[in-house]
Coordinates of N, CA and C in Angstrom, one line a residue:
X1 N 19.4 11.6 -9.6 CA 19.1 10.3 -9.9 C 17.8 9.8 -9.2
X2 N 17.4 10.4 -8.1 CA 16.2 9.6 -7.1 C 15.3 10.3 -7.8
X3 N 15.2 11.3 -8.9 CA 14.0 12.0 -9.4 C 13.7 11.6 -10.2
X4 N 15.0 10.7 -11.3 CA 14.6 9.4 -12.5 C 14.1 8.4 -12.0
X5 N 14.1 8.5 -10.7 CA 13.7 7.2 -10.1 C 12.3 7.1 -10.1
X6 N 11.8 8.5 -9.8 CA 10.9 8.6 -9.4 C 9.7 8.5 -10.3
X7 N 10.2 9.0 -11.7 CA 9.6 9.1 -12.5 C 9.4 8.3 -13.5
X8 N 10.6 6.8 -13.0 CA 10.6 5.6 -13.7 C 9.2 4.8 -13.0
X9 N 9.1 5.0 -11.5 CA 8.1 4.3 -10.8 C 7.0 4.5 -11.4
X10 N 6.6 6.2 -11.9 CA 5.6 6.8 -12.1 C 5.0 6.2 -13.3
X11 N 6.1 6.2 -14.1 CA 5.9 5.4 -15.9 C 5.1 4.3 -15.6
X12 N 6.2 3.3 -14.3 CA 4.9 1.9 -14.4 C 4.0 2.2 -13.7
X13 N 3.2 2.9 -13.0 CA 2.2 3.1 -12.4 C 1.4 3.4 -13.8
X14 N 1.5 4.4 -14.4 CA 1.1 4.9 -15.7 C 0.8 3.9 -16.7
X15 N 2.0 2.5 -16.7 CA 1.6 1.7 -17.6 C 0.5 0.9 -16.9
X16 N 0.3 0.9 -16.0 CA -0.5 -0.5 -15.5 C -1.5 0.2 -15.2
X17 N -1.9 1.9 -14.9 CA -3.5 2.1 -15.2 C -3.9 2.4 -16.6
X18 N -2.6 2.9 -17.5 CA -3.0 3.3 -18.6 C -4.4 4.5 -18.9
X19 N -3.9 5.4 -18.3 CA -4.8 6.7 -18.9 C -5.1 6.6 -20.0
X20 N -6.0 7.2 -20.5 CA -6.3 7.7 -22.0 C -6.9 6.1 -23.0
X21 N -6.6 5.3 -22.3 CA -7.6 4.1 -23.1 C -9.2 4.2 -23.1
X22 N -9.5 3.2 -23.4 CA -10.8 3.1 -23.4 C -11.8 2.6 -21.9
X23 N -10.8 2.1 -21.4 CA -11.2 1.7 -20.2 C -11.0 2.9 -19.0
X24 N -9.8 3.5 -19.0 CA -10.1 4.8 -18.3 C -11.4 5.5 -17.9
X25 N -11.5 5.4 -16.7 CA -12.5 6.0 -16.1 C -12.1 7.0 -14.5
X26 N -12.6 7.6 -14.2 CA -12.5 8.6 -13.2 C -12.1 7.8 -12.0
X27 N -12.7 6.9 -12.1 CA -12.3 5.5 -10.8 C -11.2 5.5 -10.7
X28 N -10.8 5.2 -11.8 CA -8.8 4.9 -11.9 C -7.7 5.3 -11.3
X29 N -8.5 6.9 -10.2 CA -7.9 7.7 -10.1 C -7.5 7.4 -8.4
X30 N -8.1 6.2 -7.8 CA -8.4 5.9 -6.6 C -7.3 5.5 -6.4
X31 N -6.4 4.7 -7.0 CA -5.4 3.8 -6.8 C -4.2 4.6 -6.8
X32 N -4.1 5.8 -7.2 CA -3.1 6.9 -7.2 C -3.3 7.7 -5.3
X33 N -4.7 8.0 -5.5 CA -4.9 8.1 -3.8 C -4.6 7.3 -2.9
X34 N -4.7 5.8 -3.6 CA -4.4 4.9 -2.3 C -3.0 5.0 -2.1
X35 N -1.8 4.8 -3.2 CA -0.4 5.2 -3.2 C -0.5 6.0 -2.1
X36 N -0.7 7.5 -2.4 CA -0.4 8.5 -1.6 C -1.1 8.5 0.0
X37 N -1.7 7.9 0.3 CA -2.2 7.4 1.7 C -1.0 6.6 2.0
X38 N -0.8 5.4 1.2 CA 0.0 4.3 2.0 C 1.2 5.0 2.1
X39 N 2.2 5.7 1.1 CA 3.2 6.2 1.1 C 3.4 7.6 2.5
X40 N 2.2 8.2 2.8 CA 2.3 9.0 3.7 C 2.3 7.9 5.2
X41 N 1.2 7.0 5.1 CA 1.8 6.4 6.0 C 2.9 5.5 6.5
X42 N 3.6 5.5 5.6 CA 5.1 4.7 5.7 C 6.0 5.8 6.3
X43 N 5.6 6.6 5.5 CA 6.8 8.0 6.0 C 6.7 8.4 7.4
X44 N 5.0 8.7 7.5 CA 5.1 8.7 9.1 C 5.2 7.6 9.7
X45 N 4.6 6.4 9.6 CA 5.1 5.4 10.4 C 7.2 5.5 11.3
X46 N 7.7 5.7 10.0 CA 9.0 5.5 9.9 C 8.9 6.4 10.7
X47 N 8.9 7.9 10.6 CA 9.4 8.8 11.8 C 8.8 8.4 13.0
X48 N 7.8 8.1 13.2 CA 7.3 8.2 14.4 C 7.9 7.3 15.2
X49 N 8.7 6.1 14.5 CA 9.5 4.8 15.1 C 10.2 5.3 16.4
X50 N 10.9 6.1 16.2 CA 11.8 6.5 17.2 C 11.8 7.7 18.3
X51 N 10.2 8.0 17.9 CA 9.7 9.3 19.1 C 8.6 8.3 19.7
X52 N 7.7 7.5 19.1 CA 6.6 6.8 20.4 C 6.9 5.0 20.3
X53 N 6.2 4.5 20.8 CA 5.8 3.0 20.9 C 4.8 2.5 19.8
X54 N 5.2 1.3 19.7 CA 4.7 1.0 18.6 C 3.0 0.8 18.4
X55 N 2.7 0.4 19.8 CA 1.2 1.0 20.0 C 1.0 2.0 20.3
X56 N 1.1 3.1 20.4 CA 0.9 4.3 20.2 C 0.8 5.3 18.6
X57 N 1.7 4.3 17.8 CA 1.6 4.8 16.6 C 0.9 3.8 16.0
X58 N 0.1 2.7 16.7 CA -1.0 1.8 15.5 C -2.1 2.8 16.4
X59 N -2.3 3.0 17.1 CA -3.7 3.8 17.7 C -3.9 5.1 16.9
X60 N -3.0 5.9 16.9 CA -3.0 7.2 16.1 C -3.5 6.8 14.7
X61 N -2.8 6.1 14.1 CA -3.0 6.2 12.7 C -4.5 4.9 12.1
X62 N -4.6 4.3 13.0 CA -5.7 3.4 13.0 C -7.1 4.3 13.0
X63 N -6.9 5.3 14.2 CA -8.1 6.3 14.4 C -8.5 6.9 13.4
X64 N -7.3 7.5 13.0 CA -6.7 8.7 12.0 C -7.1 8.5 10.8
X65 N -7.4 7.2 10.4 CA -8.0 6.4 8.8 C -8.8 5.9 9.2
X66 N -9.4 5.4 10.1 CA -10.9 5.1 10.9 C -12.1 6.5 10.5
X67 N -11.3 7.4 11.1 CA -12.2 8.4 11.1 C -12.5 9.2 9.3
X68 N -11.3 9.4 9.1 CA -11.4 9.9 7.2 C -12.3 8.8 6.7
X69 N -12.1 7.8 6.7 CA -12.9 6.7 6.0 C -14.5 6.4 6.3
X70 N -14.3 7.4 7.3 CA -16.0 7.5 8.4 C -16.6 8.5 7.4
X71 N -15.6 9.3 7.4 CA -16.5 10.4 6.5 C -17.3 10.1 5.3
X72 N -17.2 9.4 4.7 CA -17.8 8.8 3.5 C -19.2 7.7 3.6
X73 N -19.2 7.1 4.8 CA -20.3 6.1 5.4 C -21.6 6.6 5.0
X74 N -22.3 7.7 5.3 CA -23.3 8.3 5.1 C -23.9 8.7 3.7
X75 N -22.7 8.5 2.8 CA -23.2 8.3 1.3 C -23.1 6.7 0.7
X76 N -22.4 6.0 1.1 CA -21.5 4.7 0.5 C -22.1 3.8 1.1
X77 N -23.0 3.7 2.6 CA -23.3 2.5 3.1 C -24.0 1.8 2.4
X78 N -24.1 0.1 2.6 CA -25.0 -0.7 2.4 C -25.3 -1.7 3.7
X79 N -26.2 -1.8 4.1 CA -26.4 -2.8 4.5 C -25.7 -4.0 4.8
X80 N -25.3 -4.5 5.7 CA -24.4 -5.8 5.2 C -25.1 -7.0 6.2
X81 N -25.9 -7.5 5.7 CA -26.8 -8.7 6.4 C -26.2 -9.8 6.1
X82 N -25.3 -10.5 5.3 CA -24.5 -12.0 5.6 C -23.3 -12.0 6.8
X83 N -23.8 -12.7 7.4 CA -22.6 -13.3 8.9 C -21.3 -13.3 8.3
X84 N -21.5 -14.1 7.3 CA -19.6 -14.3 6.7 C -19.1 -13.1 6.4
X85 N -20.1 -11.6 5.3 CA -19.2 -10.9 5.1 C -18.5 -9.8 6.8
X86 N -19.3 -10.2 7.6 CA -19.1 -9.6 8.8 C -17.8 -10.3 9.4
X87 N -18.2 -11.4 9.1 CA -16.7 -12.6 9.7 C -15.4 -12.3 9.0
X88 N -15.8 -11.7 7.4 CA -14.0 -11.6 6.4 C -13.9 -10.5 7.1
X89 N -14.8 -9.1 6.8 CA -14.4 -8.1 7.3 C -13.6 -7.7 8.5
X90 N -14.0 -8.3 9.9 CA -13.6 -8.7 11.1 C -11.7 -9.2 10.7
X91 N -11.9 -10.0 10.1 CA -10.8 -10.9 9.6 C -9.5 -10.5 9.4
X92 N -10.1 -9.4 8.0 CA -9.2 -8.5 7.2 C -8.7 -7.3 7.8
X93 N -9.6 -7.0 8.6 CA -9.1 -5.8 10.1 C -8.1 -6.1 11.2
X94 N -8.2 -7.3 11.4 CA -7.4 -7.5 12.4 C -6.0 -8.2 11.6
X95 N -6.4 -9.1 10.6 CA -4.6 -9.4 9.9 C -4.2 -7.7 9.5
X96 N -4.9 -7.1 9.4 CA -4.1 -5.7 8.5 C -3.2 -5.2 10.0
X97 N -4.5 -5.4 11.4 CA -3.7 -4.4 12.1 C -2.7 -5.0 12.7
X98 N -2.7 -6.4 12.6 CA -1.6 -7.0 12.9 C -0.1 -6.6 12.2
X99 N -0.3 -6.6 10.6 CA 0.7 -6.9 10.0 C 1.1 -5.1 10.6
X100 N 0.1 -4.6 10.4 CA 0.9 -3.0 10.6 C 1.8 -2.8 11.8
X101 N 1.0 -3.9 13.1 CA 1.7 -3.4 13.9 C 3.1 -4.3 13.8
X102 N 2.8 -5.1 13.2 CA 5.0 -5.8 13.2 C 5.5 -4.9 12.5
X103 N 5.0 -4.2 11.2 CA 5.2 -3.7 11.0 C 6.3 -2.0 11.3
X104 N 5.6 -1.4 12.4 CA 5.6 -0.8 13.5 C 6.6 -1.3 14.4
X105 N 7.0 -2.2 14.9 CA 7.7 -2.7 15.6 C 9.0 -3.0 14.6
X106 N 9.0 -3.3 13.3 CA 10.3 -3.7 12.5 C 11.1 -1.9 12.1
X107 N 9.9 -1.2 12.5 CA 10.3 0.3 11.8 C 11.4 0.4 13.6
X108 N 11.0 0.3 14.2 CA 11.3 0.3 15.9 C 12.6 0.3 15.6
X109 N 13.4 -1.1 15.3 CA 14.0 -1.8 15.2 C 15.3 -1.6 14.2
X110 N 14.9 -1.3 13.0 CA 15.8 -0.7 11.8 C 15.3 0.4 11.0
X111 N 15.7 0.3 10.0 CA 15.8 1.9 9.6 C 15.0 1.1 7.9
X112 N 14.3 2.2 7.3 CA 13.5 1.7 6.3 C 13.9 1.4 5.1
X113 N 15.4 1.8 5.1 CA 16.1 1.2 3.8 C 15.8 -0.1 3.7
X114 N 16.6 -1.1 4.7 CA 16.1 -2.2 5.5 C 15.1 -2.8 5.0
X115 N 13.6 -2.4 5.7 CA 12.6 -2.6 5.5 C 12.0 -3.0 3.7
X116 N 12.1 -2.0 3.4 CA 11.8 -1.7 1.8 C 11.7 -2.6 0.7
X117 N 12.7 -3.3 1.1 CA 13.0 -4.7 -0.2 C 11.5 -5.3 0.5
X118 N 11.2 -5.8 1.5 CA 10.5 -6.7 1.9 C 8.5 -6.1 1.6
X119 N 8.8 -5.0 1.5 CA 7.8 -3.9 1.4 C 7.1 -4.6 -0.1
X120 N 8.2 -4.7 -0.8 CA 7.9 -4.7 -2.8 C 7.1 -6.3 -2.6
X121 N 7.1 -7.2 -1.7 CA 6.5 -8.3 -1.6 C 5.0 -8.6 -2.1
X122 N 4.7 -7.2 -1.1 CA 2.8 -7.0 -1.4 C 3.0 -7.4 -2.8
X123 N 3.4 -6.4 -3.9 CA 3.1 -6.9 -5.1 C 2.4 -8.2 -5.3
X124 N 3.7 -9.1 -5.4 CA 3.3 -10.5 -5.4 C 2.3 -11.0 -4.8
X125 N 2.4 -10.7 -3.4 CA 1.0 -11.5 -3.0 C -0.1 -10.6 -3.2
X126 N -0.4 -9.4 -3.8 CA -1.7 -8.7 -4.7 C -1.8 -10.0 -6.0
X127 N -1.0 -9.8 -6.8 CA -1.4 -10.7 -7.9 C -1.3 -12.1 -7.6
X128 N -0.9 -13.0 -6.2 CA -1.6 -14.2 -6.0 C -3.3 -13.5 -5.3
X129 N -3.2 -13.0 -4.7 CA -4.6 -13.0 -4.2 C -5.3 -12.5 -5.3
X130 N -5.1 -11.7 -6.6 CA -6.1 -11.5 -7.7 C -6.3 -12.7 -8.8
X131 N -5.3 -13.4 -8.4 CA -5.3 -15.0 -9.1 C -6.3 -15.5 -8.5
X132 N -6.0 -15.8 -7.5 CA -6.9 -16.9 -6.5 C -8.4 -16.3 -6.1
X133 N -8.6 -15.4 -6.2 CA -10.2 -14.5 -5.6 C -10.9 -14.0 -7.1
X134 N -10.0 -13.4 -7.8 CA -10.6 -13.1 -9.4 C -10.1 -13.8 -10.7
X135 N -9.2 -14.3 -10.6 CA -8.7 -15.3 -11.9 C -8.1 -14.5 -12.4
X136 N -7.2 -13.3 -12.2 CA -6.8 -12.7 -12.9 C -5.4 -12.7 -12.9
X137 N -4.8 -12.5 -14.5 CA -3.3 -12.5 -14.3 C -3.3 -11.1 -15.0
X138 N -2.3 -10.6 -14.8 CA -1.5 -9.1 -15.5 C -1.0 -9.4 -16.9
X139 N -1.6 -8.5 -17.5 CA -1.2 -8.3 -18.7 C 0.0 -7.8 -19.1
X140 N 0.5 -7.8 -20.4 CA 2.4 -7.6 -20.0 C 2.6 -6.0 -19.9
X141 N 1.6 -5.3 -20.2 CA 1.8 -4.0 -19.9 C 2.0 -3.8 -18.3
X142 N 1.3 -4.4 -17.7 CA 1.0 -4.4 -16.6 C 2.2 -5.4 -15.4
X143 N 2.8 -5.9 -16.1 CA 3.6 -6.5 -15.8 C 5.3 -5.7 -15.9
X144 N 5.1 -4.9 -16.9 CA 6.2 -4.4 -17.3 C 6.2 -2.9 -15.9
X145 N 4.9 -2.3 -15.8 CA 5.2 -1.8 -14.9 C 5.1 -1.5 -13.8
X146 N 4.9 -3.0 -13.2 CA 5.0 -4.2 -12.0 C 7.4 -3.7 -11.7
X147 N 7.2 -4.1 -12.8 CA 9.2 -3.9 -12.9 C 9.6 -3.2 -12.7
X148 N 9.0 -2.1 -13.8 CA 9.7 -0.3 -13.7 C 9.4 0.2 -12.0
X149 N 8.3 -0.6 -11.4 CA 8.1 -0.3 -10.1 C 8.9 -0.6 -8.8
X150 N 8.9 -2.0 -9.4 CA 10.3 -2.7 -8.2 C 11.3 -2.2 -8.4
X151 N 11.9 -1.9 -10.0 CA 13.3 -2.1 -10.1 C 13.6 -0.7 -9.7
X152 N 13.1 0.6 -10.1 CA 12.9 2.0 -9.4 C 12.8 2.2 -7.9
X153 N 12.2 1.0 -7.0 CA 12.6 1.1 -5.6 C 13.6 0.6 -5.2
X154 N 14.3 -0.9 -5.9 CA 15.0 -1.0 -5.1 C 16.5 -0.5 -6.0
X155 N 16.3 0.0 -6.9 CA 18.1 1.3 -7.1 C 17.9 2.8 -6.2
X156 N 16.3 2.7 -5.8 CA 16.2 4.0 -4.5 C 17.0 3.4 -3.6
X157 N 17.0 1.9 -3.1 CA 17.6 1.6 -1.6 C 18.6 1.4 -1.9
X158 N 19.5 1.2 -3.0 CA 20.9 0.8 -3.6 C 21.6 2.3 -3.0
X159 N 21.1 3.3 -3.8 CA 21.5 4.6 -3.4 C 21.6 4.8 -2.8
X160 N 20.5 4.7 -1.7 CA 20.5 5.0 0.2 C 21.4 4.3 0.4
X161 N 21.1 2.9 0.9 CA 22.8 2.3 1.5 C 24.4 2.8 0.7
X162 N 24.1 3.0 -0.6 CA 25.9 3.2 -0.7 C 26.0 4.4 -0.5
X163 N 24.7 5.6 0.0 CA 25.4 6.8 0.2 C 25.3 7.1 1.7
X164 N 25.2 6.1 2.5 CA 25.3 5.7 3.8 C 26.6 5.2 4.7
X165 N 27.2 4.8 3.4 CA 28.5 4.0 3.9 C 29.6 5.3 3.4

């Protein structure tokens, strides 16, 4: 059942970049990597909950994506001469390492079944922030597998808890 699941997630992921259109481009392929970054880091986050402190595991993993993300600086930089973009940037670093570390501290605490519903949130506030910064709303394809996405994770946590009890 968790491998229908798995493959229902994948469908909406699939719907909402839609390969093989016309818009497809090699870029597309970024957001499949970013998945598999965040999803690695949740996994380790979660184990590491209960072998270190929760700063100890925002330092590791902060470094740990500091440094991969260094690697690329030397082709990708620009310049960045406005104060403000220096100010969001600053901004968006520190709410991220915030949220990660409560984050970190909630993994401490309970177990990621738990966690998970609360996880599917981002969604939402991605498409208010793509509302409010780009005017953009989702298209129903895109919306549809917005669904197949939630509704695939949370019959993963249904499963976990009733095969827990």
């Amino acid at each position: 059942m968790r491998w229908l699941l798995v493959v229902a997630g994948l469908a909406g992921t699939l719907a909402i970049i839609r390969p093989g259109g016309e818009a497809f481009t090699w870029a597309l392929l970024w957001p499949l990597c970013m998945l598999a970054a965040g999803t690695g880091y949740q996994v380790l986050s979660s184990k590491m909950a209960g072998q270190e402190s929760p700063a100890t595991t925002q330092l590791y993993t902060s470094w740990i994506a500091t440094a991969l993300v260094s690697l690329g600086v030397p082709f990708f930089w620009q310049p960045v001469s406005d104060p403000r973009l220096w100010a969001y940037m600053f901004t968006m670093g520190l709410s991220s390492a915030v949220g990660h570390m409560l984050l970190l501290h909630a993994y401490a605490r309970t177990t990621p079944v738990t966690i998970a519903p609360f996880l599917y949130s981002q969604i939402g506030f991605a498409m208010l922030a793509g509302w409010l910064v780009y005017r953009h709303v989702p298209d129903s394809w895109s919306m549809a597998g917005i669904a197949a996405i939630v509704l695939s994770g949370a019959a993963s946590t249904w499963l976990t808890v009733r095969e827990t009890r």
